[in-house]
Tab-separated table of C-alpha atoms and ligand atoms in Angstrom:
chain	number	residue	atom	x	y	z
W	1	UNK	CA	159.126	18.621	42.570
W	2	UNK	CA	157.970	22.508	42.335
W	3	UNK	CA	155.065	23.878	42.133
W	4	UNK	CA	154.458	25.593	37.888
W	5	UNK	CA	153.676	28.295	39.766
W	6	UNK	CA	154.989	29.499	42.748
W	7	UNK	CA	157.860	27.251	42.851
W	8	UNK	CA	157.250	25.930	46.341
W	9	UNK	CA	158.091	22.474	47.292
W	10	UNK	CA	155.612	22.247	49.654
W	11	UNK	CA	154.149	19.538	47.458
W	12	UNK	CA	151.102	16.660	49.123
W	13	UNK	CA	149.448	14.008	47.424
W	14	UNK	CA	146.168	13.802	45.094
W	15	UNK	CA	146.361	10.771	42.987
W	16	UNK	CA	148.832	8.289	42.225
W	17	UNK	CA	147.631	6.287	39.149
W	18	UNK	CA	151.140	4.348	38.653
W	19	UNK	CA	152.375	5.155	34.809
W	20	UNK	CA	150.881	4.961	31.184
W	21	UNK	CA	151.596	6.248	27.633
W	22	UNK	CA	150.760	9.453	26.590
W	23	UNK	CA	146.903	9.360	26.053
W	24	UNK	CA	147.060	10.429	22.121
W	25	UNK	CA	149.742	7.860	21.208
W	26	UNK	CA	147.410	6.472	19.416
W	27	UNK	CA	149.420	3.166	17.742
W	28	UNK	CA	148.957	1.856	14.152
W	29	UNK	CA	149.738	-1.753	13.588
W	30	UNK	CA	153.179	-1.401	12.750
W	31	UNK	CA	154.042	-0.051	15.605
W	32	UNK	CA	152.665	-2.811	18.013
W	33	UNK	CA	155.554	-4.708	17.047
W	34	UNK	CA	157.644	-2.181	19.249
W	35	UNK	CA	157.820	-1.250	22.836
W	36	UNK	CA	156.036	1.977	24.230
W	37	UNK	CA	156.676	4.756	26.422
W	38	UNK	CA	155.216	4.579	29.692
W	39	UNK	CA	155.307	7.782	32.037
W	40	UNK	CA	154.708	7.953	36.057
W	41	UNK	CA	151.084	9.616	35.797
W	42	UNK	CA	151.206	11.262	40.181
W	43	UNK	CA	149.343	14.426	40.366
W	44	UNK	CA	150.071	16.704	43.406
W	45	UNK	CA	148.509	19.808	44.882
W	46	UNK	CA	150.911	22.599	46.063
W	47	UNK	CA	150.289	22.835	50.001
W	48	UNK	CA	150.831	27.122	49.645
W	49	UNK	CA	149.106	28.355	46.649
W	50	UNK	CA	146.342	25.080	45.962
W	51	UNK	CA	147.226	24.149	42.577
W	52	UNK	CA	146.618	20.639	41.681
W	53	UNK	CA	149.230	19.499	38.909
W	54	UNK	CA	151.214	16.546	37.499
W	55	UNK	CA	154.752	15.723	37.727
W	56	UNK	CA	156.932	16.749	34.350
W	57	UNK	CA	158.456	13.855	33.423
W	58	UNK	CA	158.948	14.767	29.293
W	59	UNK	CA	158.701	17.614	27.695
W	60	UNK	CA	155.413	18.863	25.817
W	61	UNK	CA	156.687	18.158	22.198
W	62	UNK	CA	156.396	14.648	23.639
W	63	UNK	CA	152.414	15.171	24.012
W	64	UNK	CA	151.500	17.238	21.589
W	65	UNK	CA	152.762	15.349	18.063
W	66	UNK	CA	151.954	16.406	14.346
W	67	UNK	CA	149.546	14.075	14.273
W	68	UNK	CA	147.706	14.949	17.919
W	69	UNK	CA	144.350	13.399	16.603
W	70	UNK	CA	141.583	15.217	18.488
W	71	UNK	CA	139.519	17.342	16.578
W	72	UNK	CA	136.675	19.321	18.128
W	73	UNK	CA	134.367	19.470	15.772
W	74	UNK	CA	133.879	15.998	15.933
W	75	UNK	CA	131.502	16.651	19.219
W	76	UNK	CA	128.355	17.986	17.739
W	77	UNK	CA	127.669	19.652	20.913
W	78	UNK	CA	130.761	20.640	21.400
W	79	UNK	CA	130.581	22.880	18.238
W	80	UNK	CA	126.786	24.078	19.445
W	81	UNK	CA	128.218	25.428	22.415
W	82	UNK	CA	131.003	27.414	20.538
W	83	UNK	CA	128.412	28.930	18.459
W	84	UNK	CA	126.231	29.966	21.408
W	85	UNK	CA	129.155	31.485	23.337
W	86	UNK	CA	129.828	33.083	19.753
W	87	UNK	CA	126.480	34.309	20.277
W	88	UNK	CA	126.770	35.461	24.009
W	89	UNK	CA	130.017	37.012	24.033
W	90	UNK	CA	129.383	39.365	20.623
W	91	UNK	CA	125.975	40.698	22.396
W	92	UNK	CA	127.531	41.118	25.974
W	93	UNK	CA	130.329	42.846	24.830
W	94	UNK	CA	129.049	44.794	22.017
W	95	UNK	CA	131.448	43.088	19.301
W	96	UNK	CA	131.193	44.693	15.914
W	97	UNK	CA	133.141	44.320	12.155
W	98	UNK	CA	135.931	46.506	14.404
W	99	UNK	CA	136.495	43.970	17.125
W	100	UNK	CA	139.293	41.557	17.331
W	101	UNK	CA	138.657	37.867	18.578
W	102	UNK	CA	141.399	35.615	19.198
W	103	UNK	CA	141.326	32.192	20.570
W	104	UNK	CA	143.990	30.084	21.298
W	105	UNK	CA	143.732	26.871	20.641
W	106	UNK	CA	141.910	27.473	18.272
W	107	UNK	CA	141.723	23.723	16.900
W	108	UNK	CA	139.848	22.986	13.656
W	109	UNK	CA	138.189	26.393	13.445
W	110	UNK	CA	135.024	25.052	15.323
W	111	UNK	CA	134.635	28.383	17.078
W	112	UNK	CA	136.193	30.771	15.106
W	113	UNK	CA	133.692	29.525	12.374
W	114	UNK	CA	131.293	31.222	14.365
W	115	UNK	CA	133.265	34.903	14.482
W	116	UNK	CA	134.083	34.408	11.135
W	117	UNK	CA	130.413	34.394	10.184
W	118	UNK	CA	129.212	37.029	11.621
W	119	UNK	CA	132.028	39.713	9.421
W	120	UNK	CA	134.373	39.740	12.775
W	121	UNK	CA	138.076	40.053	12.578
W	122	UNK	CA	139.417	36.871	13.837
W	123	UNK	CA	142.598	34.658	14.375
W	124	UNK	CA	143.699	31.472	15.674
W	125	UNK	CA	146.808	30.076	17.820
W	126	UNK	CA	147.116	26.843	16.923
W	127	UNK	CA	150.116	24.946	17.824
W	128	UNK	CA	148.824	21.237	16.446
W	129	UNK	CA	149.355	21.186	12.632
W	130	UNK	CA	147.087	19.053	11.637
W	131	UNK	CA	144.242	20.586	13.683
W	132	UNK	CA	145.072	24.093	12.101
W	133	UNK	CA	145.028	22.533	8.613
W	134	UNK	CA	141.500	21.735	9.091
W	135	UNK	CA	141.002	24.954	10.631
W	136	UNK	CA	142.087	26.864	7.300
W	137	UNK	CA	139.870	24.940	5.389
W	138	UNK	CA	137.283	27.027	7.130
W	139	UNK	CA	139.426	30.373	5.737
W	140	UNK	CA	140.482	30.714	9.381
W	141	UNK	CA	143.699	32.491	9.536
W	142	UNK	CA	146.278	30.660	12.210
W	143	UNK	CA	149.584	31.537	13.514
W	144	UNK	CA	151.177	27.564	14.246
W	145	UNK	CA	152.650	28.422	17.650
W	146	UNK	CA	152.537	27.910	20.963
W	147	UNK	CA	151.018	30.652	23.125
W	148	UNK	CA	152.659	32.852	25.378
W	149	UNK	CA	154.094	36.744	25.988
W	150	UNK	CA	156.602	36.372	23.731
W	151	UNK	CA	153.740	35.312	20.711
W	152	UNK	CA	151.156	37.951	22.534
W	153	UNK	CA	153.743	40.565	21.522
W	154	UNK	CA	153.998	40.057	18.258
W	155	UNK	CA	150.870	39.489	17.972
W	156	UNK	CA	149.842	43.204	19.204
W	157	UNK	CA	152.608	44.349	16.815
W	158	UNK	CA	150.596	43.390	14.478
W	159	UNK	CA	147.606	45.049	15.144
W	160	UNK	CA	145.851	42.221	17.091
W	161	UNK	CA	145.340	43.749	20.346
W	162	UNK	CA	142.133	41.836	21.102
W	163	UNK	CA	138.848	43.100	22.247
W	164	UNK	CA	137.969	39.287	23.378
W	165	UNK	CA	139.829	36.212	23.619
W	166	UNK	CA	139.048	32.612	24.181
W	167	UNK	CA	140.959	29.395	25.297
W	168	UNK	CA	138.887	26.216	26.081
W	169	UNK	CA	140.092	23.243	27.895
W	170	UNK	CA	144.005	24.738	27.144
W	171	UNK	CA	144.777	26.338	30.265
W	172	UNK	CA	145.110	22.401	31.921
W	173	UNK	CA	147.181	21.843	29.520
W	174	UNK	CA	150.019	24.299	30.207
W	175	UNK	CA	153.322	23.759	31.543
W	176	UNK	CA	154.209	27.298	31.819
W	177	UNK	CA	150.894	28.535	33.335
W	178	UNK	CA	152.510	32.327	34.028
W	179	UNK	CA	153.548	32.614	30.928
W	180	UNK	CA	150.582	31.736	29.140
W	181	UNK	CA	148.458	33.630	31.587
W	182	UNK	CA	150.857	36.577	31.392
W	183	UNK	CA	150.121	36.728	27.091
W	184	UNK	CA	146.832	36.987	27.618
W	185	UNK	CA	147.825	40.776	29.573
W	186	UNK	CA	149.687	41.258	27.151
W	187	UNK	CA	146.776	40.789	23.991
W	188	UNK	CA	144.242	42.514	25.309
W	189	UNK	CA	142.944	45.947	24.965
W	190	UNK	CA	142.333	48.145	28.134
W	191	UNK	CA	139.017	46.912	27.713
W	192	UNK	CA	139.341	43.450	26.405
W	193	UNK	CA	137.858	40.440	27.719
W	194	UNK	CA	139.473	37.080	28.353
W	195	UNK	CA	137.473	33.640	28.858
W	196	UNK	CA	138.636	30.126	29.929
W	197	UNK	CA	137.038	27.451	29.569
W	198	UNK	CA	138.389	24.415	31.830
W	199	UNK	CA	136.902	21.831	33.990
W	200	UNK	CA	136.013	22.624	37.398
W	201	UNK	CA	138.372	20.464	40.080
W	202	UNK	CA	135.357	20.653	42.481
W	203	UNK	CA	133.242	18.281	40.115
W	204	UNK	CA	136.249	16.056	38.863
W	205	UNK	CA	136.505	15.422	43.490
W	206	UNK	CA	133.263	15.322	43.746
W	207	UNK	CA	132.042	12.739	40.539
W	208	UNK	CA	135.422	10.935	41.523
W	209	UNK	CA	136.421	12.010	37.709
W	210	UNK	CA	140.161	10.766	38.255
W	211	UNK	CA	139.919	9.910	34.180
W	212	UNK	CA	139.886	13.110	33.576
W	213	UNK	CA	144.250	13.297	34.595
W	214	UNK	CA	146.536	12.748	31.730
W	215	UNK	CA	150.071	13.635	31.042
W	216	UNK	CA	148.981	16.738	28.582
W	217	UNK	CA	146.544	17.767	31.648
W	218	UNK	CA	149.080	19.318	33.503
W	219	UNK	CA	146.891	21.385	36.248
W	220	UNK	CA	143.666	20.582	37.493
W	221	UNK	CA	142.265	24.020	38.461
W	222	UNK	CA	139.913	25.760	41.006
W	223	UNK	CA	138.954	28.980	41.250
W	224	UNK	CA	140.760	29.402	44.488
W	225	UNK	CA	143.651	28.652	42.848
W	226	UNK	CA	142.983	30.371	39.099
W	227	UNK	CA	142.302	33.342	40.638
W	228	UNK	CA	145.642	33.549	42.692
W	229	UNK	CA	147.728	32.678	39.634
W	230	UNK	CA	145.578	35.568	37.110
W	231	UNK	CA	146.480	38.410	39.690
W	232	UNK	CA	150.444	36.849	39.963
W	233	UNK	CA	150.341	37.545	35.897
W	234	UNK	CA	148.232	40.588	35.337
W	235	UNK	CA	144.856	39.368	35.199
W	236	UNK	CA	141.421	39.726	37.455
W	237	UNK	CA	138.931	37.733	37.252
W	238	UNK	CA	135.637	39.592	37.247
W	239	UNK	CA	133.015	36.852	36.590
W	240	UNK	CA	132.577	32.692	36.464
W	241	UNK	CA	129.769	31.087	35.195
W	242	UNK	CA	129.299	26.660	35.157
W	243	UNK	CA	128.764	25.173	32.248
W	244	UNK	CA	128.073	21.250	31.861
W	245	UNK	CA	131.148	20.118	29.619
W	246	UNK	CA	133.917	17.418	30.771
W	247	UNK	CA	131.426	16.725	33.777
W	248	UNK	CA	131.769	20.301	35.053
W	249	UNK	CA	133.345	23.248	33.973
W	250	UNK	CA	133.912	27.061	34.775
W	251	UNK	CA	134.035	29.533	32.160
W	252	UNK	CA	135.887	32.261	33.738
W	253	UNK	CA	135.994	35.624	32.453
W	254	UNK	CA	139.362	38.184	32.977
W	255	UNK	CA	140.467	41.242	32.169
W	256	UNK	CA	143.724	43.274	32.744
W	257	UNK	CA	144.375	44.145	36.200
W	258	UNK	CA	145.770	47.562	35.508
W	259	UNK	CA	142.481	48.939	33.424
W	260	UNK	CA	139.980	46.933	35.903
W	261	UNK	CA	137.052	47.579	32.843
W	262	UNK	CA	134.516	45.309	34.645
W	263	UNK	CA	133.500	45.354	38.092
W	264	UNK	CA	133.834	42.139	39.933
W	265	UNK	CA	130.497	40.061	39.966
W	266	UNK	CA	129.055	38.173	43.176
W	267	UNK	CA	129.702	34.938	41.528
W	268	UNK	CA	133.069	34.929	41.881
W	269	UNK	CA	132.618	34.697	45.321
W	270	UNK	CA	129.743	32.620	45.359
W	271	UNK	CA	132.048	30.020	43.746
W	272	UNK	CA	135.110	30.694	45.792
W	273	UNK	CA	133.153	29.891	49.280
W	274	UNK	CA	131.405	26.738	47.465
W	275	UNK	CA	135.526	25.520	46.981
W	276	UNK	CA	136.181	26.799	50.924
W	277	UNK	CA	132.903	24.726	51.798
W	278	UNK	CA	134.293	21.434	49.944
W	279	UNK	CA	137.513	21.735	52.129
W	280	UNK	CA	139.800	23.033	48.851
W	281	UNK	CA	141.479	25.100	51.243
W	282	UNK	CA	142.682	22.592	52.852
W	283	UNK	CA	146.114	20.549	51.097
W	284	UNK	CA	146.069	18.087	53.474
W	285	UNK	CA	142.516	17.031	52.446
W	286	UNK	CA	143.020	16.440	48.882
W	287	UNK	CA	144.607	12.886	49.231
W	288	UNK	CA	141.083	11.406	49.630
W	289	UNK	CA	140.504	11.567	46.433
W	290	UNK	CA	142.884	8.210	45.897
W	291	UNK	CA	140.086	5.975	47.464
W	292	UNK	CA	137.806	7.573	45.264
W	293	UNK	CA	139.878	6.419	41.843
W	294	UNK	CA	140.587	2.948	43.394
W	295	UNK	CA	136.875	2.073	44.003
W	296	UNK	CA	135.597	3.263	40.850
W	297	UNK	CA	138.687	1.077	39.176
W	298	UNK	CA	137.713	-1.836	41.143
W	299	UNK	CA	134.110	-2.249	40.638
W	300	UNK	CA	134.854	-1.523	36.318
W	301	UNK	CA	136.938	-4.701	36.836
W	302	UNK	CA	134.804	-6.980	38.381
W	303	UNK	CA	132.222	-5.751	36.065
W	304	UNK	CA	134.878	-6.528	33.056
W	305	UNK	CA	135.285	-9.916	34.748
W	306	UNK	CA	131.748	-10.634	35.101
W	307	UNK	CA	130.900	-10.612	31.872
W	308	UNK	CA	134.415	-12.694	30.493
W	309	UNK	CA	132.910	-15.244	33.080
W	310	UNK	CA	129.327	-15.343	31.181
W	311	UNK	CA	130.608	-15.288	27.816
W	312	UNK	CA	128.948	-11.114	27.554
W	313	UNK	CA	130.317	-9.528	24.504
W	314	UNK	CA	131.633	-6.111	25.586
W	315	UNK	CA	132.984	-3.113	23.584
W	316	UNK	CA	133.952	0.705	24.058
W	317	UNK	CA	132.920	3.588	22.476
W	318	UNK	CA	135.025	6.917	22.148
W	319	UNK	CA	138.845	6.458	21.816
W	320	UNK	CA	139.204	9.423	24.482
W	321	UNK	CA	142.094	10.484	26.653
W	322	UNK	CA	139.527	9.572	29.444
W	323	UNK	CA	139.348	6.590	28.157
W	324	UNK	CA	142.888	5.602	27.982
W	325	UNK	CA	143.530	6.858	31.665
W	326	UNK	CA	140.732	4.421	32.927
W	327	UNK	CA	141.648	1.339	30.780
W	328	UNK	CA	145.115	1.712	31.460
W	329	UNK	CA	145.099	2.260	35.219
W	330	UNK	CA	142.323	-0.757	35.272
W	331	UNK	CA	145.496	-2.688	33.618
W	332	UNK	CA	142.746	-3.307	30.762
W	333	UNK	CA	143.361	-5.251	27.664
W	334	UNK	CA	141.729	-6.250	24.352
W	335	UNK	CA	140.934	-9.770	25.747
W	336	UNK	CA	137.812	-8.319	28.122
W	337	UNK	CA	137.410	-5.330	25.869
W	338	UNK	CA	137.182	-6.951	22.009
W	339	UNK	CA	137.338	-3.300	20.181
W	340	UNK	CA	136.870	0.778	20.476
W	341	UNK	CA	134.757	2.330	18.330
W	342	UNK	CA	135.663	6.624	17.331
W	343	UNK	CA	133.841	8.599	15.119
W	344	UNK	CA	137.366	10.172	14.341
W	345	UNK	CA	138.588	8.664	10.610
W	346	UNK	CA	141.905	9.387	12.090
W	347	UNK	CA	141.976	6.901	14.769
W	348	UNK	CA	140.021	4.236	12.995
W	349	UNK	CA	142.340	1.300	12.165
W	350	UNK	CA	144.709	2.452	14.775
W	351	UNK	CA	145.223	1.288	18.830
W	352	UNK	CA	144.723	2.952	21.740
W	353	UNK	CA	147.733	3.228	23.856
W	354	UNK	CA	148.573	0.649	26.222
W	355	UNK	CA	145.914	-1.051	26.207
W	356	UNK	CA	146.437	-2.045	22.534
W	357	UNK	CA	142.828	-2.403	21.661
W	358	UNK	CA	141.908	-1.979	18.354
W	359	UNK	CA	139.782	1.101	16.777
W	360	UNK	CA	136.723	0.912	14.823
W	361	UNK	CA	134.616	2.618	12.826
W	362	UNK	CA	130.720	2.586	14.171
W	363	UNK	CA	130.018	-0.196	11.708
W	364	UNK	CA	131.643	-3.040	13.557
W	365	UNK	CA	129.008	-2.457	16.580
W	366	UNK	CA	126.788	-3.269	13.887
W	367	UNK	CA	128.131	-6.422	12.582
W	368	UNK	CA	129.390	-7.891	16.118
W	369	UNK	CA	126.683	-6.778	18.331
W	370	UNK	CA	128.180	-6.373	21.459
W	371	UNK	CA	126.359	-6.809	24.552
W	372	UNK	CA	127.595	-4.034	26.726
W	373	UNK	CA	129.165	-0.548	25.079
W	374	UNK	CA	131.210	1.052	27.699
W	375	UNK	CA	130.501	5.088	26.978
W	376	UNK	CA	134.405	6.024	27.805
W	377	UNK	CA	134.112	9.653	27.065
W	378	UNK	CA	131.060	9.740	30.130
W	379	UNK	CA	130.487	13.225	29.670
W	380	UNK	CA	128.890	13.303	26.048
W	381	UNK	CA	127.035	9.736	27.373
W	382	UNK	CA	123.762	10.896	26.116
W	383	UNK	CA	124.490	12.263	22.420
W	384	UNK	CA	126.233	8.374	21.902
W	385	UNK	CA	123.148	6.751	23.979
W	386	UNK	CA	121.273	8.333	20.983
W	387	UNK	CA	123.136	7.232	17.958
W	388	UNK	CA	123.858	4.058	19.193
W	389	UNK	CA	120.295	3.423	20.285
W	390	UNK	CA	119.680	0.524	18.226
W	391	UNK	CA	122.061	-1.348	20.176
W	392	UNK	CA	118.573	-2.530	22.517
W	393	UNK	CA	117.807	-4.692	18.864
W	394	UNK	CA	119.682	-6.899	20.735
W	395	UNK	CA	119.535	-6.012	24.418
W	396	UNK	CA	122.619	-4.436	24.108
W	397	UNK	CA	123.147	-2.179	27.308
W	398	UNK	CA	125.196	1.308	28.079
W	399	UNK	CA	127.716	0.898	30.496
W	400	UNK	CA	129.710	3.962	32.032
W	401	UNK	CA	132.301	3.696	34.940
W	402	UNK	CA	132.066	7.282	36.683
W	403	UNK	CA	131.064	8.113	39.171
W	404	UNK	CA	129.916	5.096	39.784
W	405	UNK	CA	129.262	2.004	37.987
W	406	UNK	CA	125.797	1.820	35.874
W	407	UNK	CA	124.530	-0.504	33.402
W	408	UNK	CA	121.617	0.452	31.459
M	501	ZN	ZN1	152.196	26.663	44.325
């Protein structure tokens, strides 16, 4: 195996969580009559230039299907946070009806909305067809590619040099991470801004978040390492700010290395020595994090086989990636897990991969009155604590797995 970026095979171990199907296989009930895909999910972090990444074992087009099912603006949050970094960015960076905004993966528009409104000029990359349907519903224009320099090029041929870009939770989910970060050189103005949004590999060690590693997730990124790979490909990074999503993120904010429009802030440091201080430097150390997964595994089983034992009713909500990682590495099946229930019309009816359990809509929690909801997606725990709240009708209690096991 070589590292995505620098090629070296100077490869040690991070987590080993044996195989599973690709997390948005979602299956309909036709299809459980067949046999399914299973993949070798090993993640690895490159011993010279720290970046954490999976294996290839298929190609992306296996992934990322015409009917890839997650929408964003199904997180309420989720979509209040695009509007306030809408917000943020146009008054930081003086954005006007001249500006150009682009954001690639762009998804259903649930940012863009945002530009849109406010009478800037915007587009979306959008490789996911179905996503950018929904997306020009909202009159969001969308090129249906995958992102790159090639795409950047044209893209500036066209008169879409950009004065700000944005790409949340997508630059995990590259397997050509120069060339992606290369396009974004290649987009902006002399004075253009890029963001990323992508969660922080110093939270997913430290909350032992090993849920959070999927096939499409195919680098798990520190600064330490994000800033190497920017200056390989034309970027610098001149600021980093946290921000709570997926348990921990970084929004990290670039521009091109030859026009070096923004000076360097102190938190880019202040970051960089909190990764040194957590031993990030270090390859050797990262093989810890194994334990970590196996505990938090072990004690969501005995809980699972607790409550088959007493005759406890338990169900899931949120048919997430995270999700399917956890259930499928916990070798969980519908017998100690009776159903899933997803806000996403999309997925109702359907069943989640490898574990074959079948997904609701919110009205069978209703009806069947489970006694424990396990909160899969963990990090939006307390938006679905509050619409499922009348769950404690009938002492029904919140479970979620990590960190660490809580019932509540
Ligand atoms: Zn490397």
């Amino acid at each position: 195996m070589k590292c995505r970026h620098c090629q070296s095979q100077n490869m040690k171990p991070f987590l080993d969580l044996g195989s599973a199907p690709p997390s948005n296989s979602y299956l309909t009930r036709e299809a459980l009559s067949g046999p399914e895909t299973w993949y070798p999910l090993v993640i690895r972090v490159c011993g010279d230039c720290l970046l954490v990444q999976t294996e290839d074992f298929a190609s992306r087009e296996t992934f990322f299907s015409e009917n890839y099912a997650y929408f964003s603006s199904f997180a309420t949050s989720w979509v209040d946070h695009a509007r306030r970094y809408v917000a943020d960015m146009t008054e930081r960076f003086g954005l006007g009806p001249s500006s150009r905004v682009i954001e690639v993966a762009a998804n259903d528009g649930y940012l863009l909305q945002w530009v849109k409104e406010r009478g800037i000029a915007c587009l979306g990359v959008e490789p996911t067809a179905s996503t950018a349907a929904a997306a020009r519903q909202k009159g969001i224009e969308i090129v249906e590619e995958f992102f790159g320099v090639d795409l950047a090029r044209d893209l500036v041929s066209r008169g879409w040099q950009a004065d700000l870009t944005a790409a949340n939770n997508v630059l995990a989910h590259v397997p050509d991470i120069n060339d992606f970060v290369s396009g974004f050189a290649t987009l902006l103005k002399p004075t253009g801004v890029a963001t990323f949004e992508f969660p922080h590999l110093l939270n997913m060690i430290a909350e032992a978040q090993f849920d959070t590693a999927y096939h499409e997730h195919y680098s798990y990124l520190s600064l330490t390492a994000v800033d190497r790979i920017f200056r390989a490909n034309g970027l610098s990074v001149f600021d980093v700010a946290t921000t709570p999503w997926h348990g921990g993120s970084l929004r990290v904010f670039a521009c091109r290395s030859d026009a070096s429009a923004h000076p360097r802030s102190a938190n880019v440091d202040r970051v960089l020595a909190e990764e040194a201080a957590a031993g990030l430097l270090d390859a050797d150390s990262y093989g810890a994090f194994q334990r970590a997964a196996e505990r938090v595994r072990n004690d969501f089983l005995e809980f699972l086989i607790d409550c088959q034992r007493s005759n406890i009713s338990v169900a899931a909500y949120g048919a997430a990636a995270k999700g399917n990682t956890l259930l499928n590495f916990a070798g969980v099946k519908a017998d100690m897990m009776s159903f899933v229930v997803d806000k996403n019309p999309a997925k109702q009816g359907q069943f989640m991969p490898g574990s074959r359990i079948p997904i609701m809509d919110e009205s069978a929690i209703r009806e069947q009155k489970p006694q424990r909801i396990v909160i899969l997606p963990w990090n939006i725990q307390r938006e679905i604590k509050q619409q499922l709240s009348y769950i404690r009708d009938w002492d029904g209690k919140f479970v979620t797995a990590v960190p660490s096991l809580t019932i509540d």
